[in-house]
Amino acid sequence: MDLFWAFVLLAVAAAASLVDIVRHSRANPDEKIPWLGNPPRLPKWWFLPRLIMIFSIMGGINLLWRGTDISPWLAGVVAAVVICVPTLWVLIAHNRPVKAVAASPALGRQIPPSNGVE
Protein backbone atom coordinates (compact mmCIF):
# COMPACT_ATOMS: atom_id res chain seq x y z
CA MET A 1 0.00 0.00 0.00
CA ASP A 2 2.96 2.31 0.61
CA LEU A 3 3.96 2.01 -3.03
CA PHE A 4 0.51 3.09 -4.23
CA TRP A 5 0.53 6.22 -2.05
CA ALA A 6 4.10 6.95 -3.07
CA PHE A 7 3.06 7.05 -6.72
CA VAL A 8 0.01 9.15 -5.88
CA LEU A 9 2.14 11.69 -4.00
CA LEU A 10 4.72 11.80 -6.79
CA ALA A 11 1.93 12.32 -9.34
CA VAL A 12 0.58 15.20 -7.22
CA ALA A 13 4.10 16.67 -7.06
CA ALA A 14 4.49 16.39 -10.84
CA ALA A 15 1.12 18.05 -11.40
CA ALA A 16 1.96 20.87 -8.99
CA SER A 17 5.29 21.38 -10.75
CA LEU A 18 3.56 21.61 -14.13
CA VAL A 19 0.96 24.01 -12.75
CA ASP A 20 3.78 26.17 -11.37
CA ILE A 21 5.73 26.39 -14.62
CA VAL A 22 2.61 26.95 -16.76
CA ARG A 23 1.48 29.79 -14.47
CA HIS A 24 4.94 31.36 -14.70
CA SER A 25 4.97 31.08 -18.48
CA ARG A 26 1.54 32.69 -18.74
CA ALA A 27 2.56 35.52 -16.43
CA ASN A 28 5.69 36.14 -18.55
CA PRO A 29 4.68 35.54 -22.18
CA ASP A 30 7.43 37.74 -23.59
CA GLU A 31 10.16 37.08 -21.00
CA LYS A 32 12.55 34.18 -20.80
CA ILE A 33 12.09 32.06 -17.67
CA PRO A 34 15.46 31.27 -16.07
CA TRP A 35 16.44 27.68 -15.31
CA LEU A 36 17.17 28.56 -11.70
CA GLY A 37 15.48 31.46 -10.00
CA ASN A 38 12.31 33.41 -10.58
CA PRO A 39 11.13 35.20 -13.71
CA PRO A 40 10.60 38.99 -13.68
CA ARG A 41 6.87 38.77 -12.93
CA LEU A 42 5.46 36.30 -10.42
CA PRO A 43 1.81 35.23 -10.58
CA LYS A 44 -0.44 35.67 -7.58
CA TRP A 45 -0.02 32.93 -4.97
CA TRP A 46 3.11 31.71 -6.76
CA PHE A 47 4.38 29.81 -3.72
CA LEU A 48 1.33 27.54 -3.30
CA PRO A 49 2.12 25.00 -6.08
CA ARG A 50 5.75 24.90 -4.94
CA LEU A 51 4.68 24.26 -1.35
CA ILE A 52 2.40 21.41 -2.43
CA MET A 53 5.17 20.04 -4.65
CA ILE A 54 7.82 20.04 -1.89
CA PHE A 55 5.64 18.28 0.68
CA SER A 56 4.40 15.76 -1.89
CA ILE A 57 7.97 14.99 -2.97
CA MET A 58 9.10 14.46 0.61
CA GLY A 59 6.21 12.13 1.38
CA GLY A 60 6.49 10.32 -1.96
CA ILE A 61 10.22 9.66 -1.58
CA ASN A 62 9.74 8.44 1.96
CA LEU A 63 6.96 6.05 0.96
CA LEU A 64 8.83 4.90 -2.15
CA TRP A 65 11.86 4.16 0.00
CA ARG A 66 9.83 2.18 2.55
CA GLY A 67 7.69 0.39 -0.04
CA THR A 68 10.49 -0.87 -2.29
CA ASP A 69 13.49 -1.23 0.07
CA ILE A 70 15.72 0.77 -2.26
CA SER A 71 18.15 3.36 -0.98
CA PRO A 72 16.74 6.82 -0.30
CA TRP A 73 19.03 8.57 -2.78
CA LEU A 74 17.82 6.26 -5.57
CA ALA A 75 14.21 6.99 -4.62
CA GLY A 76 15.07 10.70 -4.82
CA VAL A 77 16.62 10.28 -8.27
CA VAL A 78 13.52 8.44 -9.52
CA ALA A 79 11.28 11.18 -8.12
CA ALA A 80 13.43 13.93 -9.62
CA VAL A 81 13.30 12.37 -13.08
CA VAL A 82 9.55 11.84 -12.91
CA ILE A 83 8.94 15.43 -11.84
CA CYS A 84 11.67 17.37 -13.67
CA VAL A 85 11.41 15.94 -17.17
CA PRO A 86 7.87 17.22 -17.93
CA THR A 87 8.62 20.54 -16.25
CA LEU A 88 11.81 21.06 -18.24
CA TRP A 89 9.93 20.16 -21.43
CA VAL A 90 7.40 22.94 -20.78
CA LEU A 91 10.20 25.37 -19.83
CA ILE A 92 12.14 24.67 -23.03
CA ALA A 93 8.94 24.96 -25.09
CA HIS A 94 8.31 28.40 -23.55
CA ASN A 95 11.87 29.73 -23.80
CA ARG A 96 12.54 28.65 -27.40
CA PRO A 97 10.08 31.08 -29.10
CA VAL A 98 11.01 33.87 -26.67
CA LYS A 99 14.69 33.46 -27.54
CA ALA A 100 13.88 33.42 -31.26
CA VAL A 101 11.89 36.66 -31.01
CA ALA A 102 14.66 38.33 -29.00
CA ALA A 103 17.29 37.28 -31.54
CA SER A 104 15.43 38.59 -34.59
CA PRO A 105 15.67 42.34 -35.18
CA ALA A 106 12.53 44.38 -34.75
CA LEU A 107 11.09 45.94 -37.89
CA GLY A 108 11.44 49.54 -36.77
CA ARG A 109 14.84 49.18 -35.12
CA GLN A 110 17.03 47.75 -37.87
CA ILE A 111 20.58 49.02 -38.10
CA PRO A 112 21.07 51.00 -41.32
CA PRO A 113 23.82 49.74 -43.61
CA SER A 114 27.13 51.47 -43.20
CA ASN A 115 28.25 53.79 -46.01
CA GLY A 116 31.92 53.54 -45.05
CA VAL A 117 32.04 56.86 -43.19
CA GLU A 118 32.56 56.49 -39.47
Coordinates of C-alpha atoms in Angstrom, one line a residue:
M1 CA 0.0 0.0 0.0
D2 CA 3.0 2.3 0.6
L3 CA 4.0 2.0 -3.0
F4 CA 0.5 3.1 -4.2
W5 CA 0.5 6.2 -2.0
A6 CA 4.1 7.0 -3.1
F7 CA 3.1 7.0 -6.7
V8 CA 0.0 9.2 -5.9
L9 CA 2.1 11.7 -4.0
L10 CA 4.7 11.8 -6.8
A11 CA 1.9 12.3 -9.3
V12 CA 0.6 15.2 -7.2
A13 CA 4.1 16.7 -7.1
A14 CA 4.5 16.4 -10.8
A15 CA 1.1 18.0 -11.4
A16 CA 2.0 20.9 -9.0
S17 CA 5.3 21.4 -10.7
L18 CA 3.6 21.6 -14.1
V19 CA 1.0 24.0 -12.7
D20 CA 3.8 26.2 -11.4
I21 CA 5.7 26.4 -14.6
V22 CA 2.6 26.9 -16.8
R23 CA 1.5 29.8 -14.5
H24 CA 4.9 31.4 -14.7
S25 CA 5.0 31.1 -18.5
R26 CA 1.5 32.7 -18.7
A27 CA 2.6 35.5 -16.4
N28 CA 5.7 36.1 -18.5
P29 CA 4.7 35.5 -22.2
D30 CA 7.4 37.7 -23.6
E31 CA 10.2 37.1 -21.0
K32 CA 12.6 34.2 -20.8
I33 CA 12.1 32.1 -17.7
P34 CA 15.5 31.3 -16.1
W35 CA 16.4 27.7 -15.3
L36 CA 17.2 28.6 -11.7
G37 CA 15.5 31.5 -10.0
N38 CA 12.3 33.4 -10.6
P39 CA 11.1 35.2 -13.7
P40 CA 10.6 39.0 -13.7
R41 CA 6.9 38.8 -12.9
L42 CA 5.5 36.3 -10.4
P43 CA 1.8 35.2 -10.6
K44 CA -0.4 35.7 -7.6
W45 CA 0.0 32.9 -5.0
W46 CA 3.1 31.7 -6.8
F47 CA 4.4 29.8 -3.7
L48 CA 1.3 27.5 -3.3
P49 CA 2.1 25.0 -6.1
R50 CA 5.7 24.9 -4.9
L51 CA 4.7 24.3 -1.3
I52 CA 2.4 21.4 -2.4
M53 CA 5.2 20.0 -4.6
I54 CA 7.8 20.0 -1.9
F55 CA 5.6 18.3 0.7
S56 CA 4.4 15.8 -1.9
I57 CA 8.0 15.0 -3.0
M58 CA 9.1 14.5 0.6
G59 CA 6.2 12.1 1.4
G60 CA 6.5 10.3 -2.0
I61 CA 10.2 9.7 -1.6
N62 CA 9.7 8.4 2.0
L63 CA 7.0 6.0 1.0
L64 CA 8.8 4.9 -2.1
W65 CA 11.9 4.2 0.0
R66 CA 9.8 2.2 2.6
G67 CA 7.7 0.4 0.0
T68 CA 10.5 -0.9 -2.3
D69 CA 13.5 -1.2 0.1
I70 CA 15.7 0.8 -2.3
S71 CA 18.2 3.4 -1.0
P72 CA 16.7 6.8 -0.3
W73 CA 19.0 8.6 -2.8
L74 CA 17.8 6.3 -5.6
A75 CA 14.2 7.0 -4.6
G76 CA 15.1 10.7 -4.8
V77 CA 16.6 10.3 -8.3
V78 CA 13.5 8.4 -9.5
A79 CA 11.3 11.2 -8.1
A80 CA 13.4 13.9 -9.6
V81 CA 13.3 12.4 -13.1
V82 CA 9.5 11.8 -12.9
I83 CA 8.9 15.4 -11.8
C84 CA 11.7 17.4 -13.7
V85 CA 11.4 15.9 -17.2
P86 CA 7.9 17.2 -17.9
T87 CA 8.6 20.5 -16.2
L88 CA 11.8 21.1 -18.2
W89 CA 9.9 20.2 -21.4
V90 CA 7.4 22.9 -20.8
L91 CA 10.2 25.4 -19.8
I92 CA 12.1 24.7 -23.0
A93 CA 8.9 25.0 -25.1
H94 CA 8.3 28.4 -23.6
N95 CA 11.9 29.7 -23.8
R96 CA 12.5 28.7 -27.4
P97 CA 10.1 31.1 -29.1
V98 CA 11.0 33.9 -26.7
K99 CA 14.7 33.5 -27.5
A100 CA 13.9 33.4 -31.3
V101 CA 11.9 36.7 -31.0
A102 CA 14.7 38.3 -29.0
A103 CA 17.3 37.3 -31.5
S104 CA 15.4 38.6 -34.6
P105 CA 15.7 42.3 -35.2
A106 CA 12.5 44.4 -34.8
L107 CA 11.1 45.9 -37.9
G108 CA 11.4 49.5 -36.8
R109 CA 14.8 49.2 -35.1
Q110 CA 17.0 47.7 -37.9
I111 CA 20.6 49.0 -38.1
P112 CA 21.1 51.0 -41.3
P113 CA 23.8 49.7 -43.6
S114 CA 27.1 51.5 -43.2
N115 CA 28.2 53.8 -46.0
G116 CA 31.9 53.5 -45.1
V117 CA 32.0 56.9 -43.2
E118 CA 32.6 56.5 -39.5

